[in-house]
Coordinates of C-alpha atoms and ligand atoms in Angstrom, one line a residue:
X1 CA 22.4 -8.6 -41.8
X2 CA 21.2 -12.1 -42.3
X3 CA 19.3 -13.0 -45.7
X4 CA 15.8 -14.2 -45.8
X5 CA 14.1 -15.5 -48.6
X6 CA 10.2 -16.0 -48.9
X7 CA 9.5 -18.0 -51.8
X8 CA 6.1 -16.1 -52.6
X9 CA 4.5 -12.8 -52.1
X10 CA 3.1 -13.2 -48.5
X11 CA 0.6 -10.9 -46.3
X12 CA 2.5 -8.2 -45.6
X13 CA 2.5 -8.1 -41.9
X14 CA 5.0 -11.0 -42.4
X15 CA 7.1 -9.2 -44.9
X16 CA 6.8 -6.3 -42.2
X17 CA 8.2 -7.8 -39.5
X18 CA 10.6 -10.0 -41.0
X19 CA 12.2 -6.4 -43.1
X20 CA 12.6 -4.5 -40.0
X21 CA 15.3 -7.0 -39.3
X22 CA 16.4 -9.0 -41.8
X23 CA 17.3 -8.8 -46.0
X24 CA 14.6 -9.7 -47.0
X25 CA 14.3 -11.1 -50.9
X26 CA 10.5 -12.1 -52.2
X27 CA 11.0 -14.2 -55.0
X28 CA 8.0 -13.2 -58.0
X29 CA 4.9 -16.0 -58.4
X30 CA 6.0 -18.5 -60.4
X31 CA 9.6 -18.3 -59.8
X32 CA 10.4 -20.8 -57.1
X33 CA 8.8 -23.5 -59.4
X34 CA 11.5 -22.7 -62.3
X35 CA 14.0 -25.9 -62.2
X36 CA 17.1 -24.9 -60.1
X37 CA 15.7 -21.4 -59.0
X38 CA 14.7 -22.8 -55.3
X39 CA 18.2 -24.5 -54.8
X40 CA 20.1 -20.6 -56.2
X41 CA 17.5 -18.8 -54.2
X42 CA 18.5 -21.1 -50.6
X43 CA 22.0 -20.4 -51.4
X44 CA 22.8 -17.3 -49.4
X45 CA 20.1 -17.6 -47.3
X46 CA 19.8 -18.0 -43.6
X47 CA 15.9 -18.6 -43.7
X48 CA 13.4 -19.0 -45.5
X49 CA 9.4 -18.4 -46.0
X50 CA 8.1 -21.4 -47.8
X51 CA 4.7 -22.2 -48.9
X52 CA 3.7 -26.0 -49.6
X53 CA 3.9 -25.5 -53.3
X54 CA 7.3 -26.0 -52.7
X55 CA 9.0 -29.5 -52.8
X56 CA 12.3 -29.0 -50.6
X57 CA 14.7 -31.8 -50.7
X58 CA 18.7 -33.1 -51.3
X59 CA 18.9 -30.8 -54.1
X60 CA 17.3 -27.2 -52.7
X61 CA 19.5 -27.9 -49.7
X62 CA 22.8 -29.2 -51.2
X63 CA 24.4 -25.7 -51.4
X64 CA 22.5 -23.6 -48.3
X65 CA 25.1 -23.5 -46.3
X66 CA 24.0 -20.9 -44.3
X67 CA 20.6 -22.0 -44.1
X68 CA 19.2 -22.2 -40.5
X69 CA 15.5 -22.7 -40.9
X70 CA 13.0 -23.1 -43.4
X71 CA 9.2 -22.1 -42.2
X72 CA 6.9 -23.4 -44.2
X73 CA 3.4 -21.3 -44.0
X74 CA 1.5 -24.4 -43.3
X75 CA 0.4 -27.1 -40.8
X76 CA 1.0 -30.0 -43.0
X77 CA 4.8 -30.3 -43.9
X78 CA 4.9 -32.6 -46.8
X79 CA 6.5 -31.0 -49.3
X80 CA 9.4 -30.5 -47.1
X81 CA 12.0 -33.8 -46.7
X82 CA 12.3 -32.9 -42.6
X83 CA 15.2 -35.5 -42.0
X84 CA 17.7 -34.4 -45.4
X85 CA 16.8 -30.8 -43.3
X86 CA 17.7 -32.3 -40.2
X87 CA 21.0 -34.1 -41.4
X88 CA 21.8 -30.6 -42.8
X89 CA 21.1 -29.1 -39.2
X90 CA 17.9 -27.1 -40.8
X91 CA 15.4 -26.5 -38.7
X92 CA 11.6 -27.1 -39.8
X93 CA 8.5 -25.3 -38.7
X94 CA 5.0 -25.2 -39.6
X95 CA 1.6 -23.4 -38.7
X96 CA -0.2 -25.4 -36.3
X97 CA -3.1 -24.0 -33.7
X98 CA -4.0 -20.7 -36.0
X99 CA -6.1 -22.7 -38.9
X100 CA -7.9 -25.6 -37.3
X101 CA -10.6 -23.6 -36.9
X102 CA -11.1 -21.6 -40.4
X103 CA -10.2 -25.3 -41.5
X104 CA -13.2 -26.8 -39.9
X105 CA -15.1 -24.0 -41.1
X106 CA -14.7 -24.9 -44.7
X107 CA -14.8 -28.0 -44.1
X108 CA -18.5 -27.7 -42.7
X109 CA -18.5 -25.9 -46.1
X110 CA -18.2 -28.4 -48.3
X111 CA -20.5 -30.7 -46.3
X112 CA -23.4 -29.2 -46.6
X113 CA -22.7 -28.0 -50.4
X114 CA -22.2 -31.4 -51.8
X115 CA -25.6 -32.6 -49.1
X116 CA -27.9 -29.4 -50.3
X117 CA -26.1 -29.7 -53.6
X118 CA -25.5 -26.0 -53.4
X119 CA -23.2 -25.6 -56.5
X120 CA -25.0 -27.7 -58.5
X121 CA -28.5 -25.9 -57.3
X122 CA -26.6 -22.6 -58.5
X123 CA -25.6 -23.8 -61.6
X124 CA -29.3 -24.6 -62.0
X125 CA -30.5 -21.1 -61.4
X126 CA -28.0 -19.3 -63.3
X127 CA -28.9 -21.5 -66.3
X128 CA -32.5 -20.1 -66.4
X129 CA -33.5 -23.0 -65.3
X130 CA -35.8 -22.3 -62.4
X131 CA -39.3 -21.7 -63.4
X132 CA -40.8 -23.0 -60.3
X133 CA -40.8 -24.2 -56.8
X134 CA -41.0 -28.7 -57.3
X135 CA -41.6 -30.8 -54.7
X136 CA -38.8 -32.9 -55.9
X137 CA -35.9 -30.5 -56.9
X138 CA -32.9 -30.7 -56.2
X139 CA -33.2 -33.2 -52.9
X140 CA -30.3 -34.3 -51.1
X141 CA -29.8 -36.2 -47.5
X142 CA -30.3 -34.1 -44.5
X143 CA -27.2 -33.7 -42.3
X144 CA -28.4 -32.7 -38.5
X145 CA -28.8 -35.8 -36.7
X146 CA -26.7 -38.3 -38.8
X147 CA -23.4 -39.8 -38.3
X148 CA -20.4 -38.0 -38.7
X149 CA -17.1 -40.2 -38.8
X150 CA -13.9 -38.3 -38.6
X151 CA -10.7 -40.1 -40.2
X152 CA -8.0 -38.9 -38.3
X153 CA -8.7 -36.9 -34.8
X154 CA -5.9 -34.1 -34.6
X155 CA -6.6 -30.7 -34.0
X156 CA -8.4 -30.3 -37.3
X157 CA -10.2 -33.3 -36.8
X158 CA -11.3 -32.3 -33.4
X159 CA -12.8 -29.0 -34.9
X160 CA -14.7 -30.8 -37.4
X161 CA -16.1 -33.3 -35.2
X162 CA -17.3 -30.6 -32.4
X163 CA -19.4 -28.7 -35.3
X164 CA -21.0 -32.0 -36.0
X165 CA -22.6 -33.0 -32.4
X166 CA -22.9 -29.0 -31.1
X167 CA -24.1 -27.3 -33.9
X168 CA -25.7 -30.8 -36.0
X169 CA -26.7 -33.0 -33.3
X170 CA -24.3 -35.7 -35.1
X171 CA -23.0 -38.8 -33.2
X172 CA -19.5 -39.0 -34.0
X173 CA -17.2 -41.8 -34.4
X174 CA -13.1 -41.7 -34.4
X175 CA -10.5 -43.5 -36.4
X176 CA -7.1 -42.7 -35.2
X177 CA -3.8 -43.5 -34.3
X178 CA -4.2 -42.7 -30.2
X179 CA -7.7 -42.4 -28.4
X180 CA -8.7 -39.4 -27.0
X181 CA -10.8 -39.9 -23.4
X182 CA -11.4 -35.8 -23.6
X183 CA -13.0 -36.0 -27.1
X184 CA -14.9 -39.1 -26.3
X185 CA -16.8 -37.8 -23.5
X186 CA -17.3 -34.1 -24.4
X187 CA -18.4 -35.1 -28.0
X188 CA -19.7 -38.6 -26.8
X189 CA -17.7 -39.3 -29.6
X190 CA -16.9 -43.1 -30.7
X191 CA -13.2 -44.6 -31.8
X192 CA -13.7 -47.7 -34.1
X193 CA -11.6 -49.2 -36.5
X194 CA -11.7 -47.8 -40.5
X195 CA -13.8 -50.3 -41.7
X196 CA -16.5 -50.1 -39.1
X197 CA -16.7 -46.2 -39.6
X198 CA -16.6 -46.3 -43.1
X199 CA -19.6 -48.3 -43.0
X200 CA -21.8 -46.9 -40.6
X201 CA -20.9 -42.7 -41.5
X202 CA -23.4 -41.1 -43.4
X203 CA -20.5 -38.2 -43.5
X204 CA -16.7 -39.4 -43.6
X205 CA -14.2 -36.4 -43.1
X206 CA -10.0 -36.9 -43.5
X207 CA -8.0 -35.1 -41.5
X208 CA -4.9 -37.3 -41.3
X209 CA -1.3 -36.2 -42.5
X210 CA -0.2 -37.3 -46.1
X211 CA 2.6 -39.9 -44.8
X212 CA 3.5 -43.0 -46.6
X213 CA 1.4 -45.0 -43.8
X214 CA -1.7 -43.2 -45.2
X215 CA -0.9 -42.6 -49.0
X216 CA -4.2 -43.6 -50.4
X217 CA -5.9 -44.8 -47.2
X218 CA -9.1 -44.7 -48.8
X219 CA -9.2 -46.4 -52.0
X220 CA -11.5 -49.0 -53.6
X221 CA -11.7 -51.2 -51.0
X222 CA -12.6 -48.5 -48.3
X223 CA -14.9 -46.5 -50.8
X224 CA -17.0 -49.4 -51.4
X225 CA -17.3 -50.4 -47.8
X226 CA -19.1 -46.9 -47.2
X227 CA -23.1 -46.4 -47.3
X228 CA -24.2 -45.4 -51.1
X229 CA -25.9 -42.6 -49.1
X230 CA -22.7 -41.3 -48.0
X231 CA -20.5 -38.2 -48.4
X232 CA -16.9 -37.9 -48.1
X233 CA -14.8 -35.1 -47.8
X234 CA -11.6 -34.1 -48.0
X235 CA -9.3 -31.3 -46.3
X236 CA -6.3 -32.9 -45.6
X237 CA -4.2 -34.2 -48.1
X238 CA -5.5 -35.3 -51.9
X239 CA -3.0 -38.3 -52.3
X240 CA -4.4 -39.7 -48.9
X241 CA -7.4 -40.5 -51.4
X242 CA -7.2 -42.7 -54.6
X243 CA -8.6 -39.8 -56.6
X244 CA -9.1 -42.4 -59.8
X245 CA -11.0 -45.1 -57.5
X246 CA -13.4 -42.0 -56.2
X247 CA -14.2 -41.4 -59.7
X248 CA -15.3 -45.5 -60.4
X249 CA -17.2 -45.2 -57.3
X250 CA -19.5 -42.5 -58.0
X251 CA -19.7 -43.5 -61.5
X252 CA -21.0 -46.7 -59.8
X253 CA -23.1 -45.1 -57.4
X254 CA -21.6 -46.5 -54.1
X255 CA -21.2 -42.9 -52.3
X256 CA -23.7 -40.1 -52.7
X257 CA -21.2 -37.1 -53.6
X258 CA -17.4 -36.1 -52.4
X259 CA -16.5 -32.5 -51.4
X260 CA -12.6 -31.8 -52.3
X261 CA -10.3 -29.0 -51.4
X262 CA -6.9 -30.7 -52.3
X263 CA -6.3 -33.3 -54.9
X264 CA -3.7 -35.8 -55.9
X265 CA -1.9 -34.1 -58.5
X266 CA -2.6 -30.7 -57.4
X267 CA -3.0 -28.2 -59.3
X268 CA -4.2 -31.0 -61.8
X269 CA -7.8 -32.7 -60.5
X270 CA -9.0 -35.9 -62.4
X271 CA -10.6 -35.2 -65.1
X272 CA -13.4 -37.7 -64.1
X273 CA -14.1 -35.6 -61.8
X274 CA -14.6 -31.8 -63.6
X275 CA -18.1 -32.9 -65.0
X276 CA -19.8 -34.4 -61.8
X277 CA -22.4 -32.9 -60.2
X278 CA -22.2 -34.8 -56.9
X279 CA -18.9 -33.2 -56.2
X280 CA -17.7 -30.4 -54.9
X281 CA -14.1 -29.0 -55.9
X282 CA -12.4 -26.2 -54.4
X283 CA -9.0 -24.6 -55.0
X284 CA -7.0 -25.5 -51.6
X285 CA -8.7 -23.2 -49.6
X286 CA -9.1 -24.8 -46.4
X287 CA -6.9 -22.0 -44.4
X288 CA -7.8 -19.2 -47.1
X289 CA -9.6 -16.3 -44.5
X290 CA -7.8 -13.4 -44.7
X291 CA -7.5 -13.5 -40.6
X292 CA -5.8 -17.1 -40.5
X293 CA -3.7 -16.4 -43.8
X294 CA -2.3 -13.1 -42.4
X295 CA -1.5 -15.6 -39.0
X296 CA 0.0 -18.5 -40.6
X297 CA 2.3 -15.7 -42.9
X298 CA 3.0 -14.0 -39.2
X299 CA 3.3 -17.0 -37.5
X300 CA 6.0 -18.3 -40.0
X301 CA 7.9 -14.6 -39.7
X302 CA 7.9 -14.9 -36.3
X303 CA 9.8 -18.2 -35.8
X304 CA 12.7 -17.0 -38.8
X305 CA 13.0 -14.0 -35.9
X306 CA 13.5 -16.6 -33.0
X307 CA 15.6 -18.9 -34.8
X308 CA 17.5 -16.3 -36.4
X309 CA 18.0 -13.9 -33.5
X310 CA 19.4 -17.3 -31.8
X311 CA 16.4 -18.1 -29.7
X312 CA 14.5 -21.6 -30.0
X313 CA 11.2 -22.2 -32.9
X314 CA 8.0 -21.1 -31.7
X315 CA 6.6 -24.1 -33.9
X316 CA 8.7 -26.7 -34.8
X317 CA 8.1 -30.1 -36.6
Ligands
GLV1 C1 -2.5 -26.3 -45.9 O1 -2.8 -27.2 -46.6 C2 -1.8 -26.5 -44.7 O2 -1.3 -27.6 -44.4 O3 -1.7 -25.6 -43.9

């Protein structure tokens, strides 16, 4: 029977399906991150469940010799090296198609809470501090009817952007790598180059990969071409932002407020930014519904089946 390791406790109808036919072995939270335990864990295994807390290079890999395919239970694949996989002949999957939407979702989240300054309004209440209804409480830009400027028009992207002009009325404007006709004339949407977009969005949302082409794509430069009534968000990836020169920027006042669900150090989050009341911070929970995580954990279980059983990836990268 071949060996399958899944790094993490997982839904269960992915631990189902992989235990009717494999040996399966769930390694306890915390485990994987011991030094060496990854590398002794991959060393019987044919597959493996991984999750992107997991950095997978040389050194996990240098003695899984029987290792056939690693599927990570996400869409970005960062934390895995794909081509030391590759020369290895390890396959790679990820979890496209079942979270863009749930992504979007919180995405649309965050927007609004860092425009309405939901938390913060919250925080307000639960302190005993509302006495009264105020004509000037707790005001923040409207967000129907502005511009939404999407950095990075995958499928994520996409999402993000049709919530903006169907359910905002928004007027949105592209910056990516390959222009989509279809977007641009169902959304009426706009490609223009970074700069231009950063300074005409009242709401700038990242949706492109972490790559080294767009480690720190926004950084000082870009944040201080953006409108100081601005918002920017972040779903993608936290070192595609210059986490220290967000801080100096909205210490400075050149954006109105940031909503963050991943960060550059992650777990660790700047601590310029704990105390701020103009941003948002969330725990990596873009994907975190219980119908999309129990798809990504069944996605990934189904494509160790294919590529173990001999057939090709449902998903590869
Ligand atoms: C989560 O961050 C993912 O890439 O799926």
């Amino acid at each position: 029977m071949k060996k399958v390791v899944v790094t993490r406790p997982v839904p269960a109808a992915a631990l189902d399906l992989l235990k009717e036919r494999f040996d399966v072995s769930v390694l306890a939270e915390g485990e994987a991150e011991r030094p060496g335990a990854l590398a002794i864990a991959l060393e019987e295994a044919h597959g493996a469940l991984v999750l992107i807390t997991e950095s997978i290079g040389e050194a996990e890999l240098e003695g899984a010799q029987n290792l056939e395919l690693l599927a990570n239970m996400a869409v970005g694949y960062n934390n895995i090296d794909v081509e030391a996989a590759a020369a290895r002949g390890v396959l790679v999957t990820n979890t496209p198609d079942v979270l863009t939407e749930t992504t979007a979702d919180l995405t649309w989240a965050l927007v609004l809470a860092v425009a309405r300054r939901v938390v913060e309004s919250d925080k307000f209440l639960r302190a005993g501090r509302f006495d009264r209804w105020g004509p000037l409480m707790l005001l923040g830009p409207d967000v129907h009817g502005k511009r939404l400027g999407i950095v990075g028009l995958g499928r994520i992207g996409e999402a993000v952007a049709r919530r903006g002009r169907l359910g905002f009325g928004m007027s949105v404007s592209y910056w990516g790598r390959c222009r989509n006709e279809r977007v641009e004339s169902e959304l009426n949407a706009r490609r223009m180059e970074l700069d231009e977009l950063l300074e005409t969005s009242d709401v700038v949302s990242i949706h492109v990969p972490l790559s080294d082409a767009t480690h720190h794509l926004i950084g000082a430069r870009e944040l201080e071409r953006m409108k100081t009534t601005a918002i920017l968000i972040n779903t993608a990836r936290g070192p595609v932002l210059d986490e220290a020169a967000l801080v100096a920027a909205l210490e400075a006042e050149q954006i109105w407020g940031a909503g963050l669900d991943v960060f550059e150090n992650e777990p660790e989050v700047h601590p310029g930014l704990m105390d701020r009341d103009d941003v948002v911070l969330l725990p990596h929970i873009g994907s975190g519904s219980l119908e999309t995580r129990n798809r990504m954990a069944r996605l990934a279980a189904e494509n160790l089946v294919e590529v173990l059983e001999g057939r090709e990836p449902l998903t590869p990268v």
